[in-house]
């Protein structure tokens, strides 16, 4: 069963362990959606902004207020204390009181150690953004892409609303958590997009993530992105090039070329990496039972070179490629 | 600093080596390789892992043995070159069990212990309380250190965005437990209702009223019950957390920064390094894992002008492999592969250059571990990593 278009959701939560490139995937998806005519908000939840430097190198941080990076693409950074200040302001309305509370030392100590509130308030802000409308009553953003924090399994973030709903008996906290949970578990609105690498640990963790998300959180997930996939290194018919080169005397040199042994070693390395990658891509699909969207490994990373295609655009096309197919 | 000095200082003289770095760089594998190296040097070493890859866990024999050290068999160790007086054990951290053990140890009565373990807030909090993974890892290190069964404990820290998360976790928990607001929450006058609130400072009272308004009273009742039960053990808990922290920052410990050659990993590693320095933590070494190295060492040659030599290579391939092989295509593909791999080698060298220079200028040990064609998931792989760090052939220029 082919997954539905990523562009048809209201909220895509991009998740994955550190180093899998989920920030890159978030940026690529947001950019592709904006260029397809959607009004897009992309939000990250780290203390160090990494998204804006990717989308617009050298520009000022977007901060909690957010900033339009290009037509139809707004970036923001949801930090929990700003979200808390805004929430308390909306709940109480007395700004002086909110400020006194937030600057209270005991309160800050409590918040520094208290579990769960960061996740809840951050997701609460996402819910709030999802509810926002323009002057004509249409949603302000067609698509919200959330670059979820890398710590833990990502499930920690997503099951907080459910935990609050089950642990708190009544009151505004419970009501708000319920609204957030309803949004997260609504397949019409939300999709979780796990990002893996074609390596052992990310493969296993992604399989665990998908299993837990299905069993515990109930957030829709219909595909897995595997980032940094190395394609076949040799042309068809020469799949065993390294073995051919190994038959040459290792020290044999042809002009300025490296010795045959070095050529064989280079070819052998590329082939081994490709085969390992291919194996893990298959394993991700097998363990999760989901379609896999492979993204190509980019040797030059995300550096944009004059005249060369924008790497984010290339990844964005790859992300949406399966949908066209 | 050379490899021998680094090994002598961190693996032989000191008792704790803490591996820090962001996730996805092979920190666990490097930590295990350091422990193996210590064992080879005759130490009784323990590696404490947080979340190892399954096959590595299998190789270390720690699966399903959560929270208890598991020694490697003598025969296995011998095959890895560990002398008779050396030993290697591995332990996989179980956070919940570590917290439960703490409660068992410090609860002031059996009744308090049961109350804590059954409290719904504890059941969530022991896993979700900010810094609880970090705290339980440090607690486990301390417990193992106290037992003196090991000469060296190598700690694989939880993946964190910031190096200090690990060090600050106990402090944060302590501040929380000692905060005025916690004392207010567990005060019986509060638990009974709002009587007596005038006893408390105006600001804090407002905070409590606000929390009640937002969260609903039931939640605060559960929370105060939990904190009340916890109060009895807070003295022991506090003393212990202070000792754990001094141990980590003291002369018996050293820090090793592990990173990969990816741009993002290097960026985060640089941030880790700066924060650790700012914190006054002595960073002993920077190890870059999975660096692509040119076969035979040194810088890759410039291959842009080598196109003219493809015919010669094709002739050599034909001579070695016979006429059935498409020799021209193979020669072109070989050049293409060498050019592609050379680009990867240069890319990695560029990405880690500043980190390397920084380490060398600061007089730190620096080593790169070559990317292997396969994932490391067995003990032989760990031995290869240890060899790359401690017995690297003299490096070519790069």
XYZ file of C-alpha atoms in Angstrom:
723
model
C 0.000 0.000 0.000
C 1.573 3.292 -1.110
C 1.654 5.937 1.611
C -0.309 9.144 1.190
C 1.452 12.340 0.277
C 3.444 14.045 3.006
C 1.957 17.277 1.741
C -1.593 16.251 2.671
C -0.979 16.325 6.441
C -1.241 19.266 8.776
C 1.580 18.135 11.046
C 4.659 16.034 10.284
C 6.819 15.202 13.300
C 10.314 14.273 12.147
C 12.084 12.079 14.660
C 15.300 10.074 14.897
C 18.386 9.658 17.011
C 21.140 12.249 16.924
C 23.245 12.115 13.783
C 20.593 10.631 11.517
C 20.026 13.952 9.780
C 16.465 14.625 10.908
C 17.111 18.372 10.887
C 18.188 18.090 7.252
C 15.093 16.030 6.460
C 12.868 18.592 8.230
C 14.444 21.444 6.293
C 14.203 19.599 2.963
C 10.565 18.667 3.486
C 9.617 22.192 4.557
C 11.386 23.700 1.563
C 9.833 21.246 -0.903
C 6.359 21.867 0.530
C 6.761 25.656 0.410
C 7.917 25.485 -3.200
C 4.896 23.311 -3.988
C 2.762 26.258 -2.899
C 1.990 25.256 0.693
C 2.180 27.700 3.590
C 4.705 25.941 5.785
C 5.960 26.382 9.311
C 9.055 24.450 10.340
C 9.780 24.337 14.074
C 12.738 22.979 15.978
C 13.058 22.300 19.682
C 16.755 22.510 20.457
C 18.610 25.191 22.339
C 20.988 25.743 19.426
C 19.186 26.624 16.239
C 20.348 24.395 13.408
C 17.479 24.682 10.927
C 17.775 28.321 9.937
C 21.525 28.017 9.227
C 20.628 25.161 6.846
C 17.791 26.978 5.089
C 19.377 30.422 4.974
C 23.100 30.262 5.826
C 24.416 33.310 7.617
C 21.027 34.789 8.482
C 19.795 35.775 11.932
C 18.195 33.161 14.217
C 14.434 32.785 13.928
C 13.816 32.619 17.681
C 10.467 31.950 19.333
C 8.783 34.692 17.316
C 9.676 32.940 14.050
C 10.767 34.431 10.755
C 9.743 34.011 7.118
C 12.743 32.453 5.375
C 11.220 32.655 1.938
C 7.740 32.956 0.465
C 5.484 30.540 2.311
C 8.207 29.179 4.599
C 8.422 30.296 8.211
C 10.945 28.900 10.683
C 10.791 29.096 14.460
C 12.453 27.685 17.530
C 10.106 26.536 20.297
C 11.895 26.825 23.600
C 9.868 25.579 26.552
C 10.280 28.623 28.804
C 8.991 31.006 26.115
C 6.106 28.645 25.435
C 5.364 28.472 29.164
C 5.352 32.269 29.469
C 2.961 32.518 26.548
C 0.707 29.786 27.911
C 0.542 31.274 31.380
C -0.184 34.653 29.829
C -3.105 33.157 27.894
C -4.367 31.275 30.958
C -4.101 34.060 33.491
C -3.903 37.207 31.475
C -1.994 39.083 34.178
C 1.379 39.689 32.673
C 2.917 41.104 35.853
C 1.953 37.991 37.770
C 3.290 35.699 35.047
C 6.609 37.488 35.089
C 6.814 37.288 38.884
C 6.068 33.598 38.804
C 8.595 32.871 36.077
C 11.356 34.757 37.847
C 10.597 33.106 41.201
C 13.640 31.094 42.214
C 11.679 28.226 43.703
C 9.587 27.975 40.574
C 12.647 27.892 38.355
C 14.232 25.165 40.473
C 11.035 23.178 40.327
C 10.807 23.559 36.576
C 14.471 22.673 36.040
C 13.870 19.220 37.495
C 10.196 18.628 36.849
C 9.471 15.906 34.306
C 7.350 16.196 31.240
C 6.343 19.834 31.192
C 8.845 20.783 28.484
C 7.416 18.170 26.164
C 3.841 19.046 27.028
C 4.236 22.804 26.672
C 6.171 22.429 23.423
C 3.528 20.161 21.915
C 0.889 22.512 23.318
C 2.472 25.305 21.328
C 2.440 23.124 18.213
C -1.271 22.479 18.791
C -1.836 26.205 19.184
C -0.010 26.881 15.905
C -2.047 24.215 14.184
C -5.244 25.909 15.345
C -4.245 29.387 14.134
C -6.231 30.810 11.250
C -5.843 33.722 8.865
C -8.336 36.563 8.293
C -10.587 34.314 6.171
C -10.704 31.587 8.761
C -8.428 29.206 6.831
C -5.520 27.570 8.675
C -2.572 29.933 8.890
C -0.235 27.055 8.021
C -1.088 24.251 5.615
C 1.768 22.144 6.942
C 3.734 22.258 10.185
C 7.005 20.324 10.203
C 8.401 19.632 13.658
C 12.049 18.687 14.087
C 11.666 16.707 17.319
C 14.518 16.651 19.864
C 17.133 13.939 19.481
C 17.310 12.821 23.083
C 15.832 9.498 24.075
C 13.746 7.555 21.658
C 11.563 10.440 20.603
C 8.735 8.470 22.140
C 9.429 10.298 25.412
C 8.268 13.507 23.766
C 5.205 12.017 22.199
C 3.751 9.995 25.022
C 3.763 12.816 27.556
C 0.253 14.032 26.692
C -1.067 10.486 27.106
C 0.720 10.094 30.444
C -0.761 13.372 31.677
C -4.231 12.355 30.546
C -3.918 9.103 32.485
C -2.164 10.542 35.575
C -4.103 13.769 36.143
C -7.678 13.281 37.139
C -9.279 16.577 36.127
C -8.646 20.223 35.468
C -7.238 22.455 32.764
C -3.949 20.525 32.532
C -5.798 17.367 31.655
C -8.075 19.138 29.169
C -5.129 20.714 27.360
C -3.182 17.459 27.283
C -6.254 15.761 25.810
C -6.410 18.295 22.967
C -2.739 17.699 22.193
C -3.172 13.938 22.292
C -6.199 14.114 20.002
C -4.121 16.048 17.484
C -1.175 13.650 17.659
C -3.251 10.534 17.191
C -5.448 11.874 14.382
C -4.379 10.161 11.138
C -6.079 12.884 9.098
C -3.844 15.540 10.586
C -0.631 14.039 11.886
C 2.186 11.827 10.687
C 5.309 10.709 12.462
C 8.262 10.537 10.088
C 11.126 8.459 11.536
C 14.584 9.077 10.082
C 17.144 6.269 10.232
C 20.593 5.600 8.860
C 21.519 2.377 7.078
C 23.557 1.207 10.066
C 22.925 -1.300 12.811
C 22.080 0.893 15.787
C 19.802 3.370 13.966
C 18.065 0.441 12.239
C 17.304 -1.316 15.504
C 16.279 1.894 17.256
C 13.975 2.868 14.432
C 12.297 -0.528 14.568
C 11.821 -0.102 18.324
C 10.535 3.425 17.856
C 7.959 2.337 15.299
C 6.826 -0.549 17.499
C 6.455 1.679 20.563
C 4.721 4.427 18.631
C 2.188 1.891 17.346
C 1.658 0.176 20.696
C 1.896 3.023 23.183
C 1.298 6.351 21.552
C -0.929 5.643 18.588
C 0.597 8.298 16.342
C 0.175 7.484 12.659
C 3.375 6.350 10.961
C 3.342 5.063 7.392
C 6.941 5.173 6.102
C 10.541 5.344 7.266
C 13.163 7.641 5.796
C 16.650 6.160 5.546
C 19.209 8.896 5.148
C 22.695 8.801 3.622
C 22.179 5.726 1.447
C 25.193 4.940 -0.744
C 24.140 3.905 -4.238
C 25.816 1.219 -6.416
C 29.434 2.360 -6.834
C 30.128 0.597 -10.157
C 28.315 0.411 -13.487
C 26.146 -2.642 -14.292
C 28.172 -5.712 -15.253
C 31.109 -4.654 -13.081
C 29.587 -5.344 -9.650
C 32.743 -7.176 -8.590
C 35.182 -4.546 -9.840
C 37.249 -4.711 -6.648
C 37.798 -8.456 -7.157
C 38.964 -7.836 -10.739
C 41.414 -5.168 -9.589
C 42.708 -7.451 -6.855
C 43.925 -9.842 -9.567
C 46.456 -7.241 -10.746
C 49.880 -7.231 -9.061
C 49.308 -4.915 -6.057
C 52.336 -2.762 -6.816
C 51.574 -2.285 -10.520
C 51.287 1.392 -11.475
C 49.836 2.832 -14.668
C 51.158 6.349 -15.142
C 49.777 8.802 -12.585
C 47.204 6.333 -11.263
C 47.644 4.928 -7.747
C 49.054 1.364 -7.528
C 46.594 -1.411 -8.408
C 46.442 -2.478 -4.756
C 45.214 0.990 -3.747
C 42.659 1.056 -6.575
C 41.382 -2.325 -5.433
C 41.182 -1.129 -1.812
C 39.178 1.980 -2.805
C 36.775 -0.103 -4.899
C 36.479 -2.707 -2.163
C 35.650 -0.094 0.463
C 32.938 1.510 -1.680
C 31.412 -1.860 -2.490
C 31.416 -3.028 1.133
C 29.734 0.195 2.268
C 27.118 -0.065 -0.451
C 26.313 -3.694 0.338
C 26.102 -3.002 4.062
C 23.797 -0.058 3.369
C 21.587 -2.089 1.074
C 21.273 -4.785 3.712
C 20.182 -2.334 6.400
C 17.710 -0.557 4.105
C 16.075 -3.935 3.519
C 16.186 -4.704 7.248
C 14.486 -1.410 8.190
C 11.636 -2.287 5.840
C 11.445 -5.846 7.118
C 11.497 -4.973 10.844
C 8.989 -2.134 10.595
C 6.801 -3.538 7.833
C 6.760 -0.041 6.325
C 7.816 1.375 2.951
C 11.316 2.853 3.038
C 12.183 6.215 1.470
C 15.935 6.223 0.787
C 17.783 9.540 0.629
C 21.130 9.671 -1.191
C 24.415 10.153 0.618
C 25.820 13.551 -0.346
C 29.621 13.546 -0.477
C 29.833 17.300 -0.253
C 27.265 17.412 2.537
C 24.934 20.370 2.395
C 27.385 22.967 1.151
C 25.825 24.919 -1.653
C 28.109 25.541 -4.556
C 27.527 28.144 -7.249
C 25.873 26.578 -10.270
C 25.302 23.237 -8.512
C 21.773 22.132 -7.555
C 20.731 22.962 -3.988
C 21.300 19.778 -1.941
C 18.183 20.460 0.151
C 16.108 20.582 -3.016
C 17.624 17.311 -4.137
C 16.711 15.664 -0.831
C 13.248 17.235 -0.915
C 12.635 15.704 -4.343
C 13.816 12.326 -3.075
C 11.479 12.620 -0.067
C 8.488 13.189 -2.308
C 9.707 10.955 -5.162
C 7.889 7.810 -4.064
C 4.636 9.701 -4.030
C 5.006 10.618 -7.668
C 5.880 7.041 -8.574
C 50.785 13.619 24.203
C 51.422 10.194 22.692
C 49.353 7.037 22.963
C 51.550 5.503 25.662
C 51.186 8.549 27.941
C 47.462 8.686 27.363
C 47.079 4.987 28.177
C 49.240 5.299 31.278
C 47.287 8.280 32.577
C 43.709 7.394 31.687
C 43.667 3.615 31.684
C 46.282 2.733 34.301
C 46.693 5.590 36.773
C 43.105 6.813 37.032
C 40.079 4.767 37.968
C 37.309 6.251 35.831
C 37.263 7.187 32.146
C 34.138 9.012 30.982
C 33.398 8.939 27.267
C 31.343 11.934 26.171
C 30.022 12.920 22.762
C 26.835 13.195 20.775
C 24.823 10.165 19.687
C 25.520 8.070 16.612
C 29.303 8.306 16.612
C 30.097 4.883 18.062
C 30.736 6.080 21.605
C 29.709 2.766 23.121
C 32.049 0.848 20.851
C 34.966 3.155 21.627
C 34.245 2.941 25.371
C 34.287 -0.860 25.157
C 37.544 -0.746 23.162
C 39.166 1.459 25.832
C 38.117 -1.008 28.523
C 39.543 -3.876 26.475
C 42.818 -2.001 26.116
C 42.973 -1.478 29.879
C 42.416 -5.203 30.370
C 45.226 -5.932 27.926
C 47.403 -3.747 30.110
C 46.634 -5.954 33.078
C 43.812 -3.934 34.619
C 40.527 -5.268 35.885
C 38.269 -3.150 33.669
C 34.519 -2.612 33.577
C 32.636 -0.925 30.757
C 29.308 0.575 31.718
C 27.092 0.929 28.670
C 23.803 2.765 28.388
C 22.240 1.445 25.217
C 24.596 -0.758 23.198
C 23.840 -2.103 19.749
C 22.399 -5.557 20.142
C 25.229 -7.496 18.539
C 27.817 -5.626 20.582
C 25.779 -6.368 23.694
C 25.719 -10.036 22.679
C 29.470 -10.000 22.117
C 30.002 -8.493 25.561
C 27.519 -10.939 27.039
C 25.358 -8.259 28.657
C 21.983 -8.941 27.109
C 19.232 -9.493 29.647
C 21.675 -9.050 32.490
C 20.650 -5.471 33.095
C 22.402 -3.646 35.869
C 24.867 -6.343 36.955
C 28.454 -6.605 35.710
C 29.047 -9.592 33.493
C 32.646 -10.820 33.237
C 34.000 -12.065 29.916
C 35.256 -15.632 29.887
C 38.950 -16.155 30.557
C 39.457 -18.033 27.275
C 37.912 -15.165 25.296
C 40.125 -12.663 27.064
C 43.221 -14.749 26.402
C 42.462 -14.847 22.694
C 42.332 -11.036 22.770
C 45.748 -10.760 24.407
C 44.564 -10.017 27.939
C 47.113 -11.269 30.511
C 46.106 -13.477 33.430
C 45.821 -10.585 35.889
C 43.710 -8.482 33.507
C 39.914 -8.800 33.283
C 37.015 -7.250 31.420
C 33.403 -7.025 32.503
C 30.481 -5.239 30.928
C 27.331 -3.827 32.436
C 24.205 -2.554 30.749
C 22.480 0.176 32.717
C 18.888 -0.368 33.808
C 17.687 3.038 34.867
C 14.494 1.991 36.647
C 16.276 -0.681 38.646
C 19.040 1.725 39.648
C 16.464 4.150 41.003
C 14.613 1.380 42.791
C 17.895 0.288 44.381
C 18.452 3.826 45.610
C 15.000 3.905 47.152
C 15.662 0.527 48.785
C 18.884 1.834 50.268
C 17.776 5.209 51.529
C 14.103 4.877 52.448
C 13.794 5.416 56.203
C 11.249 2.640 56.673
C 9.809 -0.305 54.826
C 6.508 1.533 54.686
C 8.072 4.633 53.104
C 9.822 2.414 50.572
C 6.583 0.762 49.496
C 4.825 4.116 49.341
C 7.487 5.530 47.025
C 7.704 2.510 44.747
C 3.922 2.434 44.342
C 3.406 6.185 43.848
C 2.254 6.889 40.263
C 4.422 9.994 40.093
C 7.504 7.997 41.100
C 6.795 5.408 38.465
C 6.810 8.078 35.796
C 9.341 10.343 37.459
C 12.078 7.755 37.845
C 12.098 7.546 34.078
C 11.023 10.999 33.042
C 12.512 13.234 35.732
C 14.886 15.518 33.894
C 18.347 14.010 34.054
C 17.305 10.667 35.493
C 19.248 8.590 32.924
C 22.311 10.693 33.591
C 21.803 10.490 37.305
C 21.326 6.743 37.372
C 24.422 6.238 35.201
C 26.512 8.294 37.624
C 24.982 6.498 40.577
C 25.910 3.160 39.029
C 29.469 4.316 38.401
C 29.737 5.320 42.034
C 28.370 2.003 43.254
C 30.873 0.095 41.104
C 33.720 2.392 42.158
C 32.877 1.866 45.825
C 32.974 -1.904 45.474
C 36.608 -1.775 44.386
C 36.224 -4.872 42.230
C 37.575 -2.909 39.293
C 40.740 -0.957 38.644
C 39.134 1.029 35.863
C 35.539 1.854 34.970
C 34.915 3.146 31.465
C 31.602 4.989 31.265
C 29.581 5.392 28.099
C 27.413 8.468 28.773
C 23.863 8.830 27.497
C 23.649 10.660 24.185
C 23.105 14.299 25.042
C 22.853 17.520 23.198
C 25.108 19.153 25.727
C 28.114 17.705 27.488
C 27.100 19.219 30.771
C 23.739 17.468 30.929
C 25.570 14.494 32.363
C 27.452 16.455 34.994
C 24.649 18.745 35.948
C 21.973 16.098 36.409
C 22.710 15.324 40.094
C 23.019 18.999 40.891
C 19.678 19.701 39.300
C 18.002 16.880 41.158
C 19.506 18.103 44.433
C 18.430 21.681 43.891
C 14.983 20.396 43.152
C 14.819 18.265 46.283
C 16.078 21.107 48.442
C 14.018 23.843 46.874
C 11.619 25.819 49.012
C 8.785 24.879 46.762
C 9.337 21.191 47.455
C 9.321 21.863 51.188
C 6.090 23.758 50.755
C 4.560 20.929 48.794
C 5.344 18.390 51.449
C 4.283 20.577 54.326
C 1.255 18.996 55.992
C -0.474 22.378 56.182
C -0.450 22.494 52.435
C -1.509 18.919 51.996
C -4.461 19.559 54.288
C -5.671 22.485 52.248
C -4.935 26.153 52.051
C -4.725 26.839 55.798
C -1.477 28.250 56.934
C -0.434 29.568 53.576
C 0.266 32.911 55.182
C 3.217 31.248 56.845
C 4.910 31.205 53.519
C 6.505 33.839 51.481
C 4.213 35.722 49.185
C 5.930 34.787 45.897
C 5.992 31.086 46.555
C 2.377 31.083 47.654
C 1.427 32.659 44.364
C 3.351 29.993 42.510
C 1.529 27.226 44.329
C -1.834 28.831 43.727
C -0.991 29.127 40.083
C 0.158 25.534 39.822
C -3.040 24.423 41.442
C -5.062 26.493 39.021
C -3.299 25.076 35.990
C -2.864 21.486 37.002
C -5.825 20.714 39.177
C -5.533 19.782 42.854
C -5.311 16.011 42.402
C -1.984 16.222 40.671
C -0.511 18.381 43.424
C -1.733 15.926 46.043
C -0.013 12.999 44.334
C 3.095 15.114 43.939
C 3.205 16.184 47.570
C 2.652 12.599 48.678
C 5.559 11.497 46.546
C 7.800 14.253 47.843
C 6.752 13.565 51.420
C 7.785 9.960 51.038
C 10.998 11.076 49.439
C 11.833 13.525 52.212
C 12.970 10.807 54.574
C 15.636 9.674 52.185
C 16.748 13.048 50.962
C 19.714 13.338 53.342
C 21.283 10.098 52.183
C 20.399 10.896 48.632
C 21.962 14.342 48.869
C 25.192 13.125 50.426
C 25.517 10.511 47.784
C 24.854 12.872 44.885
C 27.509 15.247 46.207
C 30.044 12.426 46.463
C 29.232 11.167 42.963
C 29.835 14.617 41.571
C 33.163 15.112 43.348
C 34.289 11.721 42.114
C 33.471 12.587 38.500
C 35.248 15.921 38.666
C 38.111 14.692 40.850
C 41.619 13.431 40.141
C 40.510 9.810 39.729
C 38.479 10.557 36.605
C 39.306 11.618 33.085
C 37.147 12.621 30.152
C 37.462 11.358 26.597
C 35.599 13.113 23.805
C 34.398 10.773 21.044
C 33.139 12.097 17.740
C 32.701 11.159 14.099
C 33.939 12.998 11.017
C 30.484 14.235 9.949
C 30.046 17.995 9.932
C 27.278 17.915 12.494
C 29.226 15.566 14.792
C 32.288 17.801 14.606
C 30.214 20.900 15.286
C 28.638 19.280 18.338
C 31.967 17.878 19.521
C 33.513 21.337 19.369
C 30.635 22.628 21.473
C 31.115 19.767 23.965
C 34.824 20.504 24.213
C 34.298 24.210 24.846
C 31.662 23.604 27.468
C 33.765 21.026 29.292
C 36.693 23.436 29.322
C 34.449 26.206 30.568
C 33.377 23.889 33.353
C 36.988 23.214 34.318
C 36.757 19.546 33.343
C 40.090 18.095 32.229
C 39.588 16.605 28.788
C 42.285 13.995 28.224
C 41.715 12.955 24.635
C 39.762 13.534 21.447
C 39.044 10.360 19.466
C 37.520 10.647 16.012
C 35.783 7.440 15.056
C 35.120 6.095 11.572
C 37.419 8.363 9.612
C 37.977 7.372 5.992
C 41.695 6.902 5.450
C 43.529 6.607 2.131
C 44.800 3.019 1.641
C 48.382 2.937 2.837
C 48.055 6.294 4.630
C 48.882 9.834 3.650
C 46.908 12.256 1.505
C 45.061 10.943 -1.537
C 46.766 11.843 -4.829
C 45.303 14.351 -7.267
C 43.552 12.246 -9.916
C 42.095 14.925 -12.195
C 44.833 14.440 -14.815
C 44.954 10.652 -14.573
C 42.359 10.113 -17.324
C 45.102 9.585 -19.901
C 46.395 6.580 -18.004
C 43.107 4.685 -18.134
C 44.175 2.918 -21.353
C 47.271 1.581 -19.630
C 45.164 0.369 -16.724
C 42.728 -1.268 -19.152
C 45.618 -3.140 -20.738
C 46.802 -4.297 -17.310
C 43.290 -5.466 -16.416
C 43.010 -7.342 -19.713
C 46.355 -8.980 -19.056
C 45.368 -10.044 -15.538
C 41.715 -10.956 -16.060
C 41.495 -12.160 -19.646
C 39.435 -10.987 -22.639
C 36.006 -11.775 -21.135
C 36.244 -8.719 -18.868
C 35.192 -5.330 -20.286
C 38.607 -3.872 -19.518
C 38.031 -0.282 -20.711
C 34.847 0.107 -18.707
C 36.506 -1.496 -15.679
C 39.482 0.879 -15.895
C 37.186 3.901 -16.106
C 35.122 2.608 -13.182
C 38.307 2.010 -11.156
C 39.418 5.599 -11.721
C 35.947 6.800 -10.848
C 35.956 4.760 -7.626
C 39.424 6.013 -6.621
C 38.389 9.616 -7.345
C 35.202 9.145 -5.333
C 36.963 7.568 -2.394
C 39.681 10.255 -2.471
C 36.926 12.875 -2.196
C 35.579 11.131 0.911
C 39.045 10.971 2.480
C 39.649 14.689 1.817
C 36.204 15.562 3.091
C 36.822 13.807 6.419
C 40.292 15.314 6.803
C 38.862 18.783 6.181
C 35.985 18.274 8.589
C 38.205 17.246 11.503
C 41.180 19.557 10.834
C 40.234 22.276 13.323
C 39.307 19.784 16.000
C 42.629 18.068 15.527
C 44.656 21.265 15.633
C 42.776 22.385 18.731
C 43.592 19.111 20.489
C 47.238 19.235 19.496
C 47.611 22.846 20.609
C 46.008 22.047 23.958
C 48.427 19.145 24.479
C 45.674 16.540 24.353
C 45.917 13.064 22.968
C 44.337 12.884 19.555
C 43.632 9.809 17.447
C 41.542 8.882 14.443
C 40.013 5.447 14.092
C 39.748 4.317 10.468
C 36.329 3.408 9.174
C 36.206 -0.339 8.778
C 34.416 -2.020 5.914
C 32.024 -3.664 8.380
C 30.234 -2.515 11.499
C 32.073 -3.345 14.683
C 29.973 -5.797 16.631
C 32.408 -8.342 17.955
C 35.387 -8.461 20.266
C 37.855 -8.708 17.390
C 36.428 -5.423 16.106
C 36.967 -3.827 19.518
C 40.567 -5.058 19.454
C 41.036 -3.442 16.027
C 39.728 -0.134 17.377
C 42.039 -0.329 20.389
C 44.946 -1.032 18.026
C 44.030 1.980 15.887
C 44.045 4.233 18.941
C 47.060 2.864 20.780
C 49.200 1.211 18.114
C 48.608 3.351 15.017
C 51.443 3.150 12.489
C 53.226 6.501 12.308
C 50.795 8.674 10.461
C 51.309 10.094 7.009
C 50.775 13.787 6.442
C 47.231 14.811 5.802
